[in-house]
Short mmCIF file of N, CA and C in Angstrom, two decimals:
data_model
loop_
_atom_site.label_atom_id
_atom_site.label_comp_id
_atom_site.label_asym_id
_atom_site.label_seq_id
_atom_site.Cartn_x
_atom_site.Cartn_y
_atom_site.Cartn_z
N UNK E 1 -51.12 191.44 -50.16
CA UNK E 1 -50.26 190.75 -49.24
C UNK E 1 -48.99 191.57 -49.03
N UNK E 2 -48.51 191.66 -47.85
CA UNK E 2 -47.37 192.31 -47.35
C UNK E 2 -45.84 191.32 -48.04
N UNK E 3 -44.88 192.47 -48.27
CA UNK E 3 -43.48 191.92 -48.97
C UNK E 3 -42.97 191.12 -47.24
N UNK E 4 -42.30 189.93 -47.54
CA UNK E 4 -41.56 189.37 -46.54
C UNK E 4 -40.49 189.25 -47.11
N UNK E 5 -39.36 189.52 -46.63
CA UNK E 5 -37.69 189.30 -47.18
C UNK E 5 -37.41 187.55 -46.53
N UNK E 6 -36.81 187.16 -47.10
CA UNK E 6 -36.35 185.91 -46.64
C UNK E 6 -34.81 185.90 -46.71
N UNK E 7 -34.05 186.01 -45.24
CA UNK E 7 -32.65 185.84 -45.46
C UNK E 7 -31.80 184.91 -44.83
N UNK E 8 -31.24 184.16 -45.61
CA UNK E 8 -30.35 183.04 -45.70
C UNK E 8 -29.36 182.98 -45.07
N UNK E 9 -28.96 182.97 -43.55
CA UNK E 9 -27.72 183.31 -42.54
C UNK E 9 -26.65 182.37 -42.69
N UNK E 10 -27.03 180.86 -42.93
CA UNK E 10 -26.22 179.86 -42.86
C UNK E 10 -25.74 179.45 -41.49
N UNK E 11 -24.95 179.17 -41.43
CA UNK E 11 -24.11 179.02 -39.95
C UNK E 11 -23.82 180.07 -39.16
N UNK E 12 -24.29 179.96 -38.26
CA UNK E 12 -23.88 181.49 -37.57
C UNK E 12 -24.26 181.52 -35.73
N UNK E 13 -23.22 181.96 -34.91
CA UNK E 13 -23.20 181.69 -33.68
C UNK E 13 -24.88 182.03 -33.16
N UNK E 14 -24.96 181.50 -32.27
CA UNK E 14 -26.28 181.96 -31.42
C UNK E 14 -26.03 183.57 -31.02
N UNK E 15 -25.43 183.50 -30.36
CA UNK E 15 -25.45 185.26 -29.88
C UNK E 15 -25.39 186.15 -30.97
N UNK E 16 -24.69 185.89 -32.06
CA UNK E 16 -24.83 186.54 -33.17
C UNK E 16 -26.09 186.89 -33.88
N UNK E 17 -26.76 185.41 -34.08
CA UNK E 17 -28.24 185.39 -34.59
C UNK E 17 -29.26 186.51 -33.55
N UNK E 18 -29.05 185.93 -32.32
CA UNK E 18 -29.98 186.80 -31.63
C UNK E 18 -29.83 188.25 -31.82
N UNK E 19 -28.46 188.87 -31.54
CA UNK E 19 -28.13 190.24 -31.54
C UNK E 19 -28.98 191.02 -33.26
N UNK E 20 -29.11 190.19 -34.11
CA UNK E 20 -29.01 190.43 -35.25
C UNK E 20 -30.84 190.53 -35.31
N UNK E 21 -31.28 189.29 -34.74
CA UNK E 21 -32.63 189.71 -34.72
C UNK E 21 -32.99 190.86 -34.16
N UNK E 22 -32.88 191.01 -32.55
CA UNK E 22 -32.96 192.31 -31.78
C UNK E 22 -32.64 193.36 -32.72
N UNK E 23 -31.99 193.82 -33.49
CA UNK E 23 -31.82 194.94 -34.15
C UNK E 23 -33.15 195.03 -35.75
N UNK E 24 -33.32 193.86 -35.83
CA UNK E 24 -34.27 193.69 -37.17
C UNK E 24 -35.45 194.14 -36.60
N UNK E 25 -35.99 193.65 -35.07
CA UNK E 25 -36.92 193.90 -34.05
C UNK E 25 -36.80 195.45 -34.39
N UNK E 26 -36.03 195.83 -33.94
CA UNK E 26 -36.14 197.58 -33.46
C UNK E 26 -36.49 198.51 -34.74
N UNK E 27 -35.97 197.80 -36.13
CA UNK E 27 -36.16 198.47 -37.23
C UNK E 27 -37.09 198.13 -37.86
N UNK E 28 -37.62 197.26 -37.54
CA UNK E 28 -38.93 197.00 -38.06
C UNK E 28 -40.48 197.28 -37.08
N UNK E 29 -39.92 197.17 -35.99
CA UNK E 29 -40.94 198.49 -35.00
C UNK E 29 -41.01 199.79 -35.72
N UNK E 30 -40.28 200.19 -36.16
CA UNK E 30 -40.03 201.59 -36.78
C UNK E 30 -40.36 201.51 -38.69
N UNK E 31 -40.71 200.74 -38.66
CA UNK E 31 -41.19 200.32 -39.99
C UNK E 31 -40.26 200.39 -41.01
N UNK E 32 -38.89 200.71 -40.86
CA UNK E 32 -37.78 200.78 -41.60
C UNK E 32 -37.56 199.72 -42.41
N UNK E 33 -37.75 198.57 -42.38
CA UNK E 33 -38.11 197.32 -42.88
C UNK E 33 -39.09 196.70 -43.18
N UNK E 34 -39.47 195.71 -43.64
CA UNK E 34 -40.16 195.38 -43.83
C UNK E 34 -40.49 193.42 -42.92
N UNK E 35 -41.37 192.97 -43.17
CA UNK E 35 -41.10 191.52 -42.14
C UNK E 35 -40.41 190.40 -42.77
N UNK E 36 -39.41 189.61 -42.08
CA UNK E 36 -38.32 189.64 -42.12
C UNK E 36 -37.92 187.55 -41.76
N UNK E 37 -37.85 186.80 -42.41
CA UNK E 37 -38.01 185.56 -42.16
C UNK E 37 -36.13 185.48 -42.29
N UNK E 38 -35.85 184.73 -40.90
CA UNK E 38 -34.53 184.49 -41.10
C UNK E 38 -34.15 182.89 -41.15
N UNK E 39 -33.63 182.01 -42.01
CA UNK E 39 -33.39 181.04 -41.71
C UNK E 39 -31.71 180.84 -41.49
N UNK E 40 -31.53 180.15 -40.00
CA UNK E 40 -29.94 180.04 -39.56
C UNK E 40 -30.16 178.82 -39.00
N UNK E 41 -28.55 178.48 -39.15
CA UNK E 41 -28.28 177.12 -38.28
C UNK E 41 -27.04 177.83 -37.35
N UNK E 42 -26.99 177.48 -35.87
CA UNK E 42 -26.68 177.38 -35.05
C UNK E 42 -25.37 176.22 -34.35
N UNK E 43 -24.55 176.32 -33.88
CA UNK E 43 -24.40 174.95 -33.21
C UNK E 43 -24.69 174.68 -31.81
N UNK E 44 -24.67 173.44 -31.60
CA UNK E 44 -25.62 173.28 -30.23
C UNK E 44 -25.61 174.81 -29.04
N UNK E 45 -26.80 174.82 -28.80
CA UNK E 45 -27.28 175.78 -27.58
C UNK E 45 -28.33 175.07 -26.62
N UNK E 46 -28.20 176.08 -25.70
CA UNK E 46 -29.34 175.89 -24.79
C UNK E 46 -29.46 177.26 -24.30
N UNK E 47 -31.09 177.54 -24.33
CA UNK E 47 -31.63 178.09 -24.11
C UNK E 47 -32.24 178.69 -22.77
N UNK E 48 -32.49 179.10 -22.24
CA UNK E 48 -33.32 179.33 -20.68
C UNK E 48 -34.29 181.10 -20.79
N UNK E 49 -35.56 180.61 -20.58
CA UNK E 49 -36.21 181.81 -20.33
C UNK E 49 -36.00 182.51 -18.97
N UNK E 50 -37.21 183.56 -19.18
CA UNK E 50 -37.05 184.60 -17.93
C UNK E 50 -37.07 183.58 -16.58
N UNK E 51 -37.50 182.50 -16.25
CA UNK E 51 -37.59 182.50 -14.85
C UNK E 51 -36.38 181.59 -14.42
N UNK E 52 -35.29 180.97 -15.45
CA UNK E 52 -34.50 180.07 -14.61
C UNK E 52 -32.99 181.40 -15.35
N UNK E 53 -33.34 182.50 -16.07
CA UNK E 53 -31.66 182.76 -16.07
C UNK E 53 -30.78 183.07 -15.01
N UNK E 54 -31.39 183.41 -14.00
CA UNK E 54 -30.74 183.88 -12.75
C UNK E 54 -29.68 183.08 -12.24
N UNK E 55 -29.99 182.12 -12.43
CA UNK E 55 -28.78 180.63 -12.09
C UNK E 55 -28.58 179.60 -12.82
N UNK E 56 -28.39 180.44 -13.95
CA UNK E 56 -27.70 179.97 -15.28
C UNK E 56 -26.60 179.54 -15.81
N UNK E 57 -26.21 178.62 -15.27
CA UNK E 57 -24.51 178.19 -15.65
C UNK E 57 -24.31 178.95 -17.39
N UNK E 58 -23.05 179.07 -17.24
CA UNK E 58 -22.33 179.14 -18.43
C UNK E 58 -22.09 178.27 -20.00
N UNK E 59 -21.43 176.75 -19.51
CA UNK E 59 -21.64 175.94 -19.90
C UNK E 59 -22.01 174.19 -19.08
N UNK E 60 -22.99 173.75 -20.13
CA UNK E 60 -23.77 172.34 -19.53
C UNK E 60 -23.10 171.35 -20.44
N UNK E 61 -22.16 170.72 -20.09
CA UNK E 61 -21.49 169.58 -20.74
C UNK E 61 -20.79 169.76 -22.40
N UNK E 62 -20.39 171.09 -22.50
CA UNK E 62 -19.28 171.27 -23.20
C UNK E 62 -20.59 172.39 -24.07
N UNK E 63 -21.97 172.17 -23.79
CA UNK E 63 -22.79 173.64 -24.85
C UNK E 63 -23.07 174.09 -23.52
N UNK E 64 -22.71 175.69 -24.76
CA UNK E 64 -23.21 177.02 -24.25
C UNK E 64 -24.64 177.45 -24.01
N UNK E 65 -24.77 177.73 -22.32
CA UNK E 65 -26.34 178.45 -22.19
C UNK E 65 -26.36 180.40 -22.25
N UNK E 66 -27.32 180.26 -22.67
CA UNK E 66 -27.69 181.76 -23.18
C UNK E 66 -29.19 181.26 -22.45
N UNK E 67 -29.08 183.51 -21.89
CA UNK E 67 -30.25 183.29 -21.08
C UNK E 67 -31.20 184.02 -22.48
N UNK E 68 -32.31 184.51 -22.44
CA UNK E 68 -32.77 184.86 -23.43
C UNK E 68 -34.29 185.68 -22.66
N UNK E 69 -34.39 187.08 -23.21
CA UNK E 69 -35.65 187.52 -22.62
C UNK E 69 -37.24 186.89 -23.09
N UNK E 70 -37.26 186.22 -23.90
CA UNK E 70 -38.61 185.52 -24.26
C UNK E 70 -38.97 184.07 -23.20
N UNK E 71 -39.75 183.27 -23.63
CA UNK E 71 -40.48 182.29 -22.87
C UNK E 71 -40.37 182.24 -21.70
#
């Protein structure tokens, strides 16, 4: 069985989390790492995939939308 790291973020902004994955992504494409389970809490977000970010408000009733390249 393959090693999985499990790391413990706690609270931590959305854009932060994401930026942080994207880079775990790139180093672990490159096998520099190994696979990589992150557990974080967030405060409220919203989300939007590829087909509605284009007209993506900023904020929806006091939470922040983030567009996001997946779903």
């Amino acid at each position: 069985m393959s090693e999985i790291v499990t790391r413990n973020l706690g609270l931590l902004a959305y854009q932060e989390a994401w930026q942080l994955q994207l880079e775990l992504l790139a180093a672990r494409a490159e096998e520099k790492i190994p696979d990589t389970l992150l557990v974080v809490e967030h405060p409220a977000v919203i989300t939007l995939g590829r087909r509605l970010k284009e007209s993506a408000p900023a904020m929806v009733g006091g939470v922040p939308v983030h567009a996001v390249e997946r779903g």
